[in-house]
Structure formats: structure tokens, C-alpha cells
Amino acid sequence: MKILVLNGPNLNMLGTREPDKYGNDTLESIENFIKEEAKKHNAEVDFYQSNIEGEIVTKIQQAKGVYDGIVINPAAYTHTSVAIRDALLAVELPAVEIHLSNIHKREEFRHTSLTAPACIGQITGFGKNSYKLGLIALVDYLNKP
Ligand code: CA2
């Protein structure tokens, strides 16, 4: 089972600023945490982060036929990107949207996700465990006959 873990803009800055909102872990340490979890489920994970919407769209398009599913934190694009939503719908791969913070507890503009309706579900507010829970939910979904 091959899973693509996608991260959107500014998540490359994790661990350097705003620890109250996003924790102290760097993106690299979160990736290592996900790798360990993936091993337990015999899943292979690849990671991609971009600050550029079109690059994320292209990566989603290229995932078709290569990956079985996607765990995605679209970051700020969650609230704005019709293009990422359309790409997720176009490739017809199961995707789980995750967020470090609870987007529903924050500013109103973060309460809407344009991308979540293109996913099988959303996990929000559990810090780095959101990635772990997202991976487990996706693996479970893919293992069901
Ligand atoms: O809680 C999440 O995971 C978010 O996707 C994070 C996004 C935010 O726009 C979403 O509403 C919720 C922001 C990521 C910014 O990451 C930073 C990391 C370190 C320092 C500054 C920003």
C-alpha cells in the first residue's frame, strides 16, 4: 500500500514559529513520526510539501496510478482552493484531510474547507496525531473489501 502525504504552504516552517498553534515539531520530525506509524501498517509513505498551489495540483494529478491514497494538509489552501478540490475529485483517490489545529475553533474564515468535500473525511485539532489518525483512517478504508 502506497500513501502520499501532502503538505501545503508554510508547513515547512513548523517548529520555528507559532508553537502555541502548531506545536514544536518540525515537518521533518512529523514525517519520521508518520513513517514509524506507516511501518506498523505495512504501508509505504512518500512526502511532498509545497508553498505553490499549482505544484500541489500537479502532485495530486501525478499520484494517480502510483499511490493508493492521500493524506493531505492543504494548510491555507484548505479555505481557498477550488483547484486542489478539483484535482482531488479528478484523480478519484481516497484522501483524508488533516489539520494540526482545530480549524473550527479558530477564525471564522478557517471554518470552511473547500477541499474536505473531496475527501473521505477530515481530522482536525490533534497536532501531529492528526497525521497519524489520518493515516490509520486511510489504511483502514483501503483495507476494507
Ligand atoms: O492547523 C492546520 O494544520 C492548518 O492547516 C495550518 C495552516 C492554516 O492556514 C490552516 O487554517 C490550518 C497554516 C500553516 C502555517 O504553518 C506555520 C508553521 C510555522 C510557523 C508559521 C506557520
PDB file of C-alpha atoms and ligand atoms in Angstrom:
ATOM      1  CA  MET A   1       0.000   0.000   0.000  1.00  0.00           C
ATOM      2  CA  LYS A   2       1.450   3.330  -1.048  1.00  0.00           C
ATOM      3  CA  ILE A   3       0.339   6.568   0.601  1.00  0.00           C
ATOM      4  CA  LEU A   4       1.249  10.115  -0.385  1.00  0.00           C
ATOM      5  CA  VAL A   5       1.401  12.671   2.443  1.00  0.00           C
ATOM      6  CA  LEU A   6       0.937  16.174   1.071  1.00  0.00           C
ATOM      7  CA  ASN A   7       1.570  19.416   2.939  1.00  0.00           C
ATOM      8  CA  GLY A   8       0.641  22.914   1.835  1.00  0.00           C
ATOM      9  CA  PRO A   9       2.069  26.394   2.310  1.00  0.00           C
ATOM     10  CA  ASN A  10       4.163  27.421   5.319  1.00  0.00           C
ATOM     11  CA  LEU A  11       4.157  23.963   6.873  1.00  0.00           C
ATOM     12  CA  ASN A  12       7.886  23.826   6.046  1.00  0.00           C
ATOM     13  CA  MET A  13       8.199  26.429   8.833  1.00  0.00           C
ATOM     14  CA  LEU A  14       6.808  24.158  11.533  1.00  0.00           C
ATOM     15  CA  GLY A  15       8.789  24.165  14.752  1.00  0.00           C
ATOM     16  CA  THR A  16      10.249  27.606  14.128  1.00  0.00           C
ATOM     17  CA  ARG A  17       7.265  29.892  14.889  1.00  0.00           C
ATOM     18  CA  GLU A  18       3.749  29.856  16.392  1.00  0.00           C
ATOM     19  CA  PRO A  19       4.292  26.766  18.614  1.00  0.00           C
ATOM     20  CA  ASP A  20       1.111  27.660  20.538  1.00  0.00           C
ATOM     21  CA  LYS A  21      -0.921  26.919  17.392  1.00  0.00           C
ATOM     22  CA  TYR A  22       1.110  24.263  15.610  1.00  0.00           C
ATOM     23  CA  GLY A  23       3.401  22.662  18.231  1.00  0.00           C
ATOM     24  CA  ASN A  24       7.175  22.398  18.490  1.00  0.00           C
ATOM     25  CA  ASP A  25       7.754  19.609  15.997  1.00  0.00           C
ATOM     26  CA  THR A  26       9.417  20.299  12.680  1.00  0.00           C
ATOM     27  CA  LEU A  27       7.907  18.932   9.463  1.00  0.00           C
ATOM     28  CA  GLU A  28      10.840  16.508   9.233  1.00  0.00           C
ATOM     29  CA  SER A  29      10.164  15.123  12.719  1.00  0.00           C
ATOM     30  CA  ILE A  30       6.462  14.747  11.889  1.00  0.00           C
ATOM     31  CA  GLU A  31       7.431  12.886   8.701  1.00  0.00           C
ATOM     32  CA  ASN A  32       9.589  10.493  10.750  1.00  0.00           C
ATOM     33  CA  PHE A  33       6.670  10.022  13.160  1.00  0.00           C
ATOM     34  CA  ILE A  34       4.364   9.134  10.223  1.00  0.00           C
ATOM     35  CA  LYS A  35       6.983   6.766   8.743  1.00  0.00           C
ATOM     36  CA  GLU A  36       7.093   4.823  12.043  1.00  0.00           C
ATOM     37  CA  GLU A  37       3.292   4.588  12.117  1.00  0.00           C
ATOM     38  CA  ALA A  38       3.190   3.514   8.455  1.00  0.00           C
ATOM     39  CA  LYS A  39       5.584   0.613   9.150  1.00  0.00           C
ATOM     40  CA  LYS A  40       3.107  -0.811  11.684  1.00  0.00           C
ATOM     41  CA  HIS A  41       0.501  -0.979   8.908  1.00  0.00           C
ATOM     42  CA  ASN A  42       2.838  -2.261   6.175  1.00  0.00           C
ATOM     43  CA  ALA A  43       2.277   0.964   4.294  1.00  0.00           C
ATOM     44  CA  GLU A  44       4.858   2.873   2.295  1.00  0.00           C
ATOM     45  CA  VAL A  45       4.743   6.667   2.608  1.00  0.00           C
ATOM     46  CA  ASP A  46       6.162   9.447   0.464  1.00  0.00           C
ATOM     47  CA  PHE A  47       6.113  13.105   1.426  1.00  0.00           C
ATOM     48  CA  TYR A  48       5.705  16.316  -0.538  1.00  0.00           C
ATOM     49  CA  GLN A  49       5.427  19.909   0.644  1.00  0.00           C
ATOM     50  CA  SER A  50       4.911  22.967  -1.488  1.00  0.00           C
ATOM     51  CA  ASN A  51       4.074  26.617  -0.968  1.00  0.00           C
ATOM     52  CA  ILE A  52       2.677  26.768  -4.512  1.00  0.00           C
ATOM     53  CA  GLU A  53      -0.921  25.805  -5.287  1.00  0.00           C
ATOM     54  CA  GLY A  54      -0.222  24.607  -8.848  1.00  0.00           C
ATOM     55  CA  GLU A  55       2.593  22.337  -7.663  1.00  0.00           C
ATOM     56  CA  ILE A  56       0.215  20.670  -5.228  1.00  0.00           C
ATOM     57  CA  VAL A  57      -2.352  20.242  -8.026  1.00  0.00           C
ATOM     58  CA  THR A  58       0.311  18.656 -10.255  1.00  0.00           C
ATOM     59  CA  LYS A  59       1.456  16.304  -7.479  1.00  0.00           C
ATOM     60  CA  ILE A  60      -2.147  15.161  -6.919  1.00  0.00           C
ATOM     61  CA  GLN A  61      -2.559  14.530 -10.672  1.00  0.00           C
ATOM     62  CA  GLN A  62       0.699  12.545 -10.743  1.00  0.00           C
ATOM     63  CA  ALA A  63      -0.448  10.437  -7.771  1.00  0.00           C
ATOM     64  CA  LYS A  64      -2.992   8.601  -9.932  1.00  0.00           C
ATOM     65  CA  GLY A  65      -1.760   5.071 -10.617  1.00  0.00           C
ATOM     66  CA  VAL A  66       1.210   5.476  -8.253  1.00  0.00           C
ATOM     67  CA  TYR A  67      -0.437   5.840  -4.841  1.00  0.00           C
ATOM     68  CA  ASP A  68      -3.414   4.131  -3.237  1.00  0.00           C
ATOM     69  CA  GLY A  69      -4.436   7.180  -1.246  1.00  0.00           C
ATOM     70  CA  ILE A  70      -3.515  10.622   0.017  1.00  0.00           C
ATOM     71  CA  VAL A  71      -3.228  12.255   3.444  1.00  0.00           C
ATOM     72  CA  ILE A  72      -3.355  15.995   2.866  1.00  0.00           C
ATOM     73  CA  ASN A  73      -2.923  19.091   4.976  1.00  0.00           C
ATOM     74  CA  PRO A  74      -3.681  21.786   2.391  1.00  0.00           C
ATOM     75  CA  ALA A  75      -2.913  24.470   5.036  1.00  0.00           C
ATOM     76  CA  ALA A  76      -4.284  27.897   3.984  1.00  0.00           C
ATOM     77  CA  TYR A  77      -5.386  26.480   0.609  1.00  0.00           C
ATOM     78  CA  THR A  78      -7.994  24.485   2.553  1.00  0.00           C
ATOM     79  CA  HIS A  79     -10.081  27.629   2.709  1.00  0.00           C
ATOM     80  CA  THR A  80      -9.499  28.948  -0.808  1.00  0.00           C
ATOM     81  CA  SER A  81      -8.526  26.327  -3.349  1.00  0.00           C
ATOM     82  CA  VAL A  82     -11.087  25.158  -5.878  1.00  0.00           C
ATOM     83  CA  ALA A  83      -8.101  23.878  -7.908  1.00  0.00           C
ATOM     84  CA  ILE A  84      -6.925  21.455  -5.188  1.00  0.00           C
ATOM     85  CA  ARG A  85     -10.503  20.312  -4.586  1.00  0.00           C
ATOM     86  CA  ASP A  86     -10.981  19.670  -8.331  1.00  0.00           C
ATOM     87  CA  ALA A  87      -7.664  17.773  -8.538  1.00  0.00           C
ATOM     88  CA  LEU A  88      -8.664  15.527  -5.619  1.00  0.00           C
ATOM     89  CA  LEU A  89     -12.014  14.833  -7.276  1.00  0.00           C
ATOM     90  CA  ALA A  90     -10.386  14.244 -10.669  1.00  0.00           C
ATOM     91  CA  VAL A  91      -7.921  11.561  -9.540  1.00  0.00           C
ATOM     92  CA  GLU A  92     -10.596   9.651  -7.609  1.00  0.00           C
ATOM     93  CA  LEU A  93      -8.088   8.528  -4.975  1.00  0.00           C
ATOM     94  CA  PRO A  94      -9.296   8.279  -1.377  1.00  0.00           C
ATOM     95  CA  ALA A  95      -7.918  11.227   0.575  1.00  0.00           C
ATOM     96  CA  VAL A  96      -8.066  12.235   4.230  1.00  0.00           C
ATOM     97  CA  GLU A  97      -7.780  15.932   5.092  1.00  0.00           C
ATOM     98  CA  ILE A  98      -5.951  16.689   8.292  1.00  0.00           C
ATOM     99  CA  HIS A  99      -5.142  19.780  10.327  1.00  0.00           C
ATOM    100  CA  LEU A 100      -2.830  20.304  13.275  1.00  0.00           C
ATOM    101  CA  SER A 101      -5.113  22.902  14.855  1.00  0.00           C
ATOM    102  CA  ASN A 102      -8.876  22.669  15.253  1.00  0.00           C
ATOM    103  CA  ILE A 103      -9.948  24.869  12.347  1.00  0.00           C
ATOM    104  CA  HIS A 104     -13.483  25.125  13.784  1.00  0.00           C
ATOM    105  CA  LYS A 105     -12.177  26.750  16.963  1.00  0.00           C
ATOM    106  CA  ARG A 106     -10.295  29.444  15.088  1.00  0.00           C
ATOM    107  CA  GLU A 107     -11.216  32.481  12.950  1.00  0.00           C
ATOM    108  CA  GLU A 108     -14.433  32.126  11.007  1.00  0.00           C
ATOM    109  CA  PHE A 109     -12.694  32.101   7.620  1.00  0.00           C
ATOM    110  CA  ARG A 110     -10.993  28.846   8.663  1.00  0.00           C
ATOM    111  CA  HIS A 111     -14.292  27.112   9.414  1.00  0.00           C
ATOM    112  CA  THR A 112     -14.930  26.430   5.745  1.00  0.00           C
ATOM    113  CA  SER A 113     -12.940  23.801   3.905  1.00  0.00           C
ATOM    114  CA  LEU A 114     -13.262  23.749   0.123  1.00  0.00           C
ATOM    115  CA  THR A 115     -11.154  20.611  -0.006  1.00  0.00           C
ATOM    116  CA  ALA A 116     -12.808  18.397   2.645  1.00  0.00           C
ATOM    117  CA  PRO A 117     -15.838  17.555   0.430  1.00  0.00           C
ATOM    118  CA  ALA A 118     -13.359  15.931  -1.992  1.00  0.00           C
ATOM    119  CA  CYS A 119     -12.036  13.699   0.829  1.00  0.00           C
ATOM    120  CA  ILE A 120     -13.418  10.647   2.601  1.00  0.00           C
ATOM    121  CA  GLY A 121     -13.088  12.535   5.903  1.00  0.00           C
ATOM    122  CA  GLN A 122     -11.372  15.235   7.915  1.00  0.00           C
ATOM    123  CA  ILE A 123      -9.352  15.079  11.150  1.00  0.00           C
ATOM    124  CA  THR A 124      -8.630  18.389  12.823  1.00  0.00           C
ATOM    125  CA  GLY A 125      -7.127  19.579  16.082  1.00  0.00           C
ATOM    126  CA  PHE A 126      -4.888  16.778  17.324  1.00  0.00           C
ATOM    127  CA  GLY A 127      -1.496  18.236  16.498  1.00  0.00           C
ATOM    128  CA  LYS A 128       0.878  15.747  14.901  1.00  0.00           C
ATOM    129  CA  ASN A 129      -1.507  12.960  15.931  1.00  0.00           C
ATOM    130  CA  SER A 130      -3.891  14.286  13.256  1.00  0.00           C
ATOM    131  CA  TYR A 131      -1.417  12.911  10.672  1.00  0.00           C
ATOM    132  CA  LYS A 132      -1.245   9.562  12.490  1.00  0.00           C
ATOM    133  CA  LEU A 133      -5.045   9.332  12.814  1.00  0.00           C
ATOM    134  CA  GLY A 134      -5.444  10.337   9.169  1.00  0.00           C
ATOM    135  CA  LEU A 135      -3.040   7.613   8.068  1.00  0.00           C
ATOM    136  CA  ILE A 136      -4.810   4.983  10.209  1.00  0.00           C
ATOM    137  CA  ALA A 137      -8.221   6.030   8.837  1.00  0.00           C
ATOM    138  CA  LEU A 138      -6.937   5.834   5.257  1.00  0.00           C
ATOM    139  CA  VAL A 139      -5.232   2.447   5.733  1.00  0.00           C
ATOM    140  CA  ASP A 140      -8.400   1.085   7.345  1.00  0.00           C
ATOM    141  CA  TYR A 141     -10.506   2.412   4.457  1.00  0.00           C
ATOM    142  CA  LEU A 142      -8.161   0.868   1.876  1.00  0.00           C
ATOM    143  CA  ASN A 143      -8.096  -2.500   3.660  1.00  0.00           C
ATOM    144  CA  LYS A 144     -11.871  -2.842   3.609  1.00  0.00           C
ATOM    145  CA  PRO A 145     -13.100  -5.160   0.834  1.00  0.00           C
TER     146      PRO A 145
HETATM  147  O1  CA2 B   1      -3.975  23.562  11.514  1.00  0.00           O
HETATM  148  C1  CA2 B   1      -3.527  23.310  10.387  1.00  0.00           C
HETATM  149  O2  CA2 B   1      -2.930  22.276  10.125  1.00  0.00           O
HETATM  150  C2  CA2 B   1      -3.696  24.356   9.268  1.00  0.00           C
HETATM  151  O3  CA2 B   1      -3.836  23.647   8.040  1.00  0.00           O
HETATM  152  C3  CA2 B   1      -2.413  25.177   9.262  1.00  0.00           C
HETATM  153  C4  CA2 B   1      -2.444  26.312   8.253  1.00  0.00           C
HETATM  154  C5  CA2 B   1      -3.707  27.145   8.430  1.00  0.00           C
HETATM  155  O4  CA2 B   1      -3.765  28.140   7.412  1.00  0.00           O
HETATM  156  C6  CA2 B   1      -4.971  26.310   8.394  1.00  0.00           C
HETATM  157  O5  CA2 B   1      -6.078  27.151   8.625  1.00  0.00           O
HETATM  158  C7  CA2 B   1      -4.918  25.227   9.459  1.00  0.00           C
HETATM  159  C8  CA2 B   1      -1.227  27.229   8.430  1.00  0.00           C
HETATM  160  C9  CA2 B   1       0.100  26.546   8.370  1.00  0.00           C
HETATM  161  C10 CA2 B   1       1.144  27.552   8.761  1.00  0.00           C
HETATM  162  O6  CA2 B   1       2.216  26.874   9.360  1.00  0.00           O
HETATM  163  C11 CA2 B   1       3.126  27.618  10.062  1.00  0.00           C
HETATM  164  C12 CA2 B   1       4.071  26.908  10.746  1.00  0.00           C
HETATM  165  C13 CA2 B   1       5.006  27.568  11.480  1.00  0.00           C
HETATM  166  C14 CA2 B   1       5.021  28.955  11.528  1.00  0.00           C
HETATM  167  C15 CA2 B   1       4.072  29.651  10.833  1.00  0.00           C
HETATM  168  C16 CA2 B   1       3.124  28.988  10.094  1.00  0.00           C
END
